Amino acid sequence: LMTKLKQQTIPALINNSFQLYSDKTSLSYVDGKSYTYSELNIEIAKVKVLLAELGIEKGDRVAILSRNMPNWGISYFAITSLGAIVVPMLPDFHENEIQNIIDHSGCSTIFVSKLMYPKIEKISSEILKTIIYTDDLSIARRGSNEQQQISEPQEVNEEDIASIIYTSGTTGESKGVMLTHSTFLYTFRIHDERLDVRESDVSVCFLPLSHVFERMWTYYMLYKGATNVFIDNPREIIKHLSVIKP
């Protein structure tokens, strides 16, 4: 399947899943809303339009600071589909670490859950121009670089940077690691050689999606047409296992 993709990029991969698994459930809350692959496609397209209207273009850095929810993944795919670069941040990062990462990466736009908003509210609007709530994708702060006329999206290539991930900074300030689109898809190929994941499988997303391990696994599930179930509190996973049956 991986070799049939025209390009080894995240947008090519997710678009392939939309075509193959349109009516299957892609993402869901353990006790709430679920999205089929077709519905996921529609939601990603809406956020892509929103970002383009806000002036986000290929190469721009966009941060995500949020608890796990389907809109985390929707935001990620919308950002990478435009060729922009996702800068995910761990929910337990301190305000100072968040400030340093935003400064270092050059993010001017962030998706943040309302629960995490107090961690960024002191950051100047000169630096963080646009703030979007992941909870409902509403705009909390609108930047001045909004486009009257949306520019044509540029092609996303395999060696384009998809994400910059920052360490938790155990030896000083956090350090950024740049990951290309092809890096992610190479990992999926390795998984294919070792695992037998099918579209009938169900997986639980309970580690923070800002962790690259959880993010890679979640997206691998979507590549295989499986269902990913989100739980709010990792400490409650035992309670939910009998319901989810992963």
GROMACS .gro file of C-alpha atoms in nm:
model
  246
    1LEU     CA    1   0.000   0.000   0.000
    2MET     CA    2   0.275   0.246   0.098
    3THR     CA    3   0.455   0.199  -0.234
    4LYS     CA    4   0.137   0.293  -0.426
    5LEU     CA    5   0.136   0.646  -0.286
    6LYS     CA    6   0.233   0.903  -0.546
    7GLN     CA    7   0.431   1.089  -0.283
    8GLN     CA    8   0.567   0.984   0.054
    9THR     CA    9   0.399   1.272   0.237
   10ILE     CA   10   0.146   1.298   0.519
   11PRO     CA   11  -0.123   1.463   0.296
   12ALA     CA   12  -0.083   1.186   0.035
   13LEU     CA   13  -0.114   0.921   0.304
   14ILE     CA   14  -0.425   1.061   0.471
   15ASN     CA   15  -0.595   1.133   0.136
   16ASN     CA   16  -0.532   0.771   0.039
   17SER     CA   17  -0.709   0.658   0.358
   18PHE     CA   18  -1.006   0.886   0.284
   19GLN     CA   19  -1.054   0.708  -0.048
   20LEU     CA   20  -1.007   0.355   0.084
   21TYR     CA   21  -1.198   0.372   0.414
   22SER     CA   22  -1.450   0.653   0.366
   23ASP     CA   23  -1.738   0.505   0.567
   24LYS     CA   24  -1.532   0.353   0.850
   25THR     CA   25  -1.486   0.524   1.187
   26SER     CA   26  -1.150   0.703   1.203
   27LEU     CA   27  -1.137   0.897   1.532
   28SER     CA   28  -1.372   0.902   1.827
   29TYR     CA   29  -1.403   0.998   2.192
   30VAL     CA   30  -1.453   0.707   2.429
   31ASP     CA   31  -1.800   0.835   2.519
   32GLY     CA   32  -1.866   1.103   2.262
   33LYS     CA   33  -1.852   1.212   1.899
   34SER     CA   34  -1.694   0.996   1.631
   35TYR     CA   35  -1.580   1.077   1.277
   36THR     CA   36  -1.583   0.854   0.971
   37TYR     CA   37  -1.287   0.893   0.738
   38SER     CA   38  -1.509   1.101   0.504
   39GLU     CA   39  -1.616   1.327   0.790
   40LEU     CA   40  -1.253   1.361   0.899
   41ASN     CA   41  -1.166   1.472   0.547
   42ILE     CA   42  -1.436   1.741   0.558
   43GLU     CA   43  -1.320   1.870   0.898
   44ILE     CA   44  -0.956   1.890   0.785
   45ALA     CA   45  -1.062   2.079   0.472
   46LYS     CA   46  -1.249   2.335   0.686
   47VAL     CA   47  -0.942   2.399   0.903
   48LYS     CA   48  -0.721   2.425   0.593
   49VAL     CA   49  -0.948   2.702   0.462
   50LEU     CA   50  -0.942   2.875   0.801
   51LEU     CA   51  -0.560   2.865   0.813
   52ALA     CA   52  -0.526   2.985   0.454
   53GLU     CA   53  -0.761   3.277   0.531
   54LEU     CA   54  -0.539   3.359   0.830
   55GLY     CA   55  -0.241   3.379   0.596
   56ILE     CA   56  -0.071   3.049   0.684
   57GLU     CA   57   0.152   2.933   0.399
   58LYS     CA   58   0.405   2.662   0.325
   59GLY     CA   59   0.699   2.674   0.568
   60ASP     CA   60   0.515   2.868   0.840
   61ARG     CA   61   0.538   2.725   1.191
   62VAL     CA   62   0.214   2.653   1.377
   63ALA     CA   63   0.216   2.533   1.740
   64ILE     CA   64  -0.024   2.288   1.909
   65LEU     CA   65  -0.060   2.294   2.288
   66SER     CA   66  -0.361   2.083   2.374
   67ARG     CA   67  -0.497   1.784   2.555
   68ASN     CA   68  -0.582   1.485   2.334
   69MET     CA   69  -0.893   1.518   2.120
   70PRO     CA   70  -0.989   1.450   1.757
   71ASN     CA   71  -0.933   1.820   1.677
   72TRP     CA   72  -0.565   1.772   1.768
   73GLY     CA   73  -0.527   1.536   1.473
   74ILE     CA   74  -0.754   1.745   1.249
   75SER     CA   75  -0.540   2.054   1.318
   76TYR     CA   76  -0.218   1.860   1.254
   77PHE     CA   77  -0.333   1.725   0.917
   78ALA     CA   78  -0.466   2.066   0.809
   79ILE     CA   79  -0.135   2.234   0.894
   80THR     CA   80   0.081   1.974   0.718
   81SER     CA   81  -0.153   1.964   0.415
   82LEU     CA   82  -0.070   2.331   0.354
   83GLY     CA   83   0.303   2.253   0.377
   84ALA     CA   84   0.325   2.441   0.706
   85ILE     CA   85   0.521   2.295   0.998
   86VAL     CA   86   0.364   2.166   1.321
   87VAL     CA   87   0.537   2.249   1.650
   88PRO     CA   88   0.369   2.026   1.911
   89MET     CA   89   0.425   2.103   2.278
   90LEU     CA   90   0.384   1.877   2.579
   91PRO     CA   91   0.085   1.975   2.797
   92ASP     CA   92   0.303   1.974   3.110
   93PHE     CA   93   0.560   2.220   2.969
   94HIS     CA   94   0.611   2.523   3.194
   95GLU     CA   95   0.513   2.870   3.067
   96ASN     CA   96   0.880   2.962   3.028
   97GLU     CA   97   0.949   2.653   2.814
   98ILE     CA   98   0.649   2.733   2.595
   99GLN     CA   99   0.770   3.092   2.550
  100ASN     CA  100   1.119   2.968   2.456
  101ILE     CA  101   0.984   2.718   2.201
  102ILE     CA  102   0.757   2.977   2.038
  103ASP     CA  103   1.047   3.224   2.020
  104HIS     CA  104   1.296   2.967   1.890
  105SER     CA  105   1.066   2.806   1.631
  106GLY     CA  106   0.919   3.134   1.507
  107CYS     CA  107   0.554   3.032   1.561
  108SER     CA  108   0.304   3.314   1.523
  109THR     CA  109  -0.006   3.089   1.533
  110ILE     CA  110  -0.110   2.833   1.793
  111PHE     CA  111  -0.389   2.580   1.847
  112VAL     CA  112  -0.447   2.564   2.222
  113SER     CA  113  -0.708   2.389   2.436
  114LYS     CA  114  -0.897   2.624   2.668
  115LEU     CA  115  -0.755   2.433   2.965
  116MET     CA  116  -0.401   2.526   2.853
  117TYR     CA  117  -0.473   2.885   2.754
  118PRO     CA  118  -0.344   3.036   3.083
  119LYS     CA  119   0.003   2.907   2.987
  120ILE     CA  120   0.018   3.137   2.683
  121GLU     CA  121  -0.197   3.435   2.780
  122LYS     CA  122   0.107   3.642   2.883
  123ILE     CA  123   0.279   3.600   2.545
  124SER     CA  124   0.270   3.924   2.347
  125SER     CA  125   0.032   3.951   2.051
  126GLU     CA  126   0.331   4.087   1.858
  127ILE     CA  127   0.482   3.737   1.881
  128LEU     CA  128   0.179   3.508   1.899
  129LYS     CA  129  -0.052   3.679   1.654
  130THR     CA  130  -0.323   3.415   1.612
  131ILE     CA  131  -0.474   3.183   1.875
  132ILE     CA  132  -0.725   2.908   1.785
  133TYR     CA  133  -0.899   2.692   2.046
  134THR     CA  134  -0.870   2.322   1.967
  135ASP     CA  135  -1.187   2.251   2.167
  136ASP     CA  136  -1.419   2.406   1.907
  137LEU     CA  137  -1.174   2.557   1.650
  138SER     CA  138  -1.294   2.908   1.733
  139ILE     CA  139  -1.053   3.200   1.701
  140ALA     CA  140  -0.947   3.356   2.031
  141ARG     CA  141  -0.705   3.605   1.875
  142ARG     CA  142  -0.690   3.702   1.510
  143GLY     CA  143  -0.361   3.817   1.358
  144SER     CA  144  -0.312   4.103   1.117
  145ASN     CA  145  -0.175   3.887   0.834
  146GLU     CA  146  -0.521   3.775   0.724
  147GLN     CA  147  -0.551   3.730   0.347
  148GLN     CA  148  -0.816   3.906   0.142
  149GLN     CA  149  -0.729   3.674  -0.144
  150ILE     CA  150  -0.612   3.324  -0.054
  151SER     CA  151  -0.295   3.226  -0.238
  152GLU     CA  152  -0.279   2.894  -0.420
  153PRO     CA  153  -0.146   2.619  -0.188
  154GLN     CA  154   0.203   2.501  -0.278
  155GLU     CA  155   0.289   2.137  -0.338
  156VAL     CA  156   0.407   1.942  -0.034
  157ASN     CA  157   0.723   1.740  -0.100
  158GLU     CA  158   0.873   1.438   0.074
  159GLU     CA  159   1.174   1.626   0.210
  160ASP     CA  160   0.973   1.921   0.338
  161ILE     CA  161   0.972   1.955   0.716
  162ALA     CA  162   0.645   1.829   0.864
  163SER     CA  163   0.714   1.890   1.232
  164ILE     CA  164   0.966   2.031   1.477
  165ILE     CA  165   0.958   1.844   1.807
  166TYR     CA  166   1.118   1.979   2.121
  167THR     CA  167   1.272   1.772   2.398
  168SER     CA  168   1.165   1.828   2.756
  169GLY     CA  169   1.494   2.010   2.814
  170THR     CA  170   1.655   1.794   3.083
  171THR     CA  171   1.993   1.959   3.015
  172GLY     CA  172   1.895   2.322   2.967
  173GLU     CA  173   1.643   2.464   2.723
  174SER     CA  174   1.440   2.241   2.492
  175LYS     CA  175   1.607   2.150   2.163
  176GLY     CA  176   1.418   2.125   1.836
  177VAL     CA  177   1.438   1.823   1.604
  178MET     CA  178   1.318   1.867   1.245
  179LEU     CA  179   1.125   1.572   1.097
  180THR     CA  180   1.043   1.551   0.727
  181HIS     CA  181   0.733   1.397   0.574
  182SER     CA  182   0.938   1.104   0.442
  183THR     CA  183   1.069   1.033   0.794
  184PHE     CA  184   0.717   0.965   0.917
  185LEU     CA  185   0.630   0.744   0.622
  186TYR     CA  186   0.954   0.549   0.649
  187THR     CA  187   0.852   0.456   1.003
  188PHE     CA  188   0.517   0.332   0.871
  189ARG     CA  189   0.695   0.108   0.621
  190ILE     CA  190   0.896  -0.046   0.906
  191HIS     CA  191   0.572  -0.103   1.101
  192ASP     CA  192   0.423  -0.276   0.794
  193GLU     CA  193   0.710  -0.524   0.789
  194ARG     CA  194   0.661  -0.621   1.153
  195LEU     CA  195   0.293  -0.574   1.237
  196ASP     CA  196  -0.035  -0.704   1.104
  197VAL     CA  197  -0.272  -0.413   1.165
  198ARG     CA  198  -0.606  -0.430   0.984
  199GLU     CA  199  -0.893  -0.191   0.925
  200SER     CA  200  -1.105  -0.386   1.174
  201ASP     CA  201  -0.861  -0.303   1.456
  202VAL     CA  202  -0.931  -0.051   1.734
  203SER     CA  203  -0.656   0.141   1.914
  204VAL     CA  204  -0.660   0.366   2.222
  205CYS     CA  205  -0.491   0.707   2.215
  206PHE     CA  206  -0.400   0.792   2.574
  207LEU     CA  207  -0.041   0.923   2.573
  208PRO     CA  208  -0.013   1.294   2.481
  209LEU     CA  209  -0.023   1.340   2.102
  210SER     CA  210   0.265   1.583   2.145
  211HIS     CA  211   0.474   1.270   2.215
  212VAL     CA  212   0.610   1.157   1.879
  213PHE     CA  213   0.552   0.789   1.969
  214GLU     CA  214   0.177   0.836   2.026
  215ARG     CA  215   0.148   1.063   1.723
  216MET     CA  216   0.323   0.815   1.492
  217TRP     CA  217   0.106   0.531   1.619
  218THR     CA  218  -0.218   0.729   1.583
  219TYR     CA  219  -0.133   0.821   1.225
  220TYR     CA  220  -0.025   0.467   1.148
  221MET     CA  221  -0.372   0.353   1.258
  222LEU     CA  222  -0.529   0.603   1.019
  223TYR     CA  223  -0.301   0.486   0.739
  224LYS     CA  224  -0.425   0.128   0.799
  225GLY     CA  225  -0.793   0.231   0.814
  226ALA     CA  226  -0.827   0.136   1.181
  227THR     CA  227  -1.023   0.323   1.450
  228ASN     CA  228  -0.853   0.544   1.708
  229VAL     CA  229  -1.036   0.610   2.034
  230PHE     CA  230  -0.937   0.908   2.252
  231ILE     CA  231  -0.962   0.917   2.628
  232ASP     CA  232  -0.926   1.239   2.827
  233ASN     CA  233  -0.743   1.107   3.128
  234PRO     CA  234  -0.464   0.846   3.086
  235ARG     CA  235  -0.520   0.738   3.447
  236GLU     CA  236  -0.866   0.613   3.350
  237ILE     CA  237  -0.749   0.377   3.075
  238ILE     CA  238  -0.818   0.060   3.276
  239LYS     CA  239  -1.179   0.169   3.327
  240HIS     CA  240  -1.230   0.222   2.954
  241LEU     CA  241  -1.058  -0.089   2.815
  242SER     CA  242  -1.361  -0.313   2.864
  243VAL     CA  243  -1.573  -0.066   2.666
  244ILE     CA  244  -1.328   0.011   2.385
  245LYS     CA  245  -1.192  -0.345   2.347
  246PRO     CA  246  -0.872  -0.241   2.163
   0.00000   0.00000   0.00000
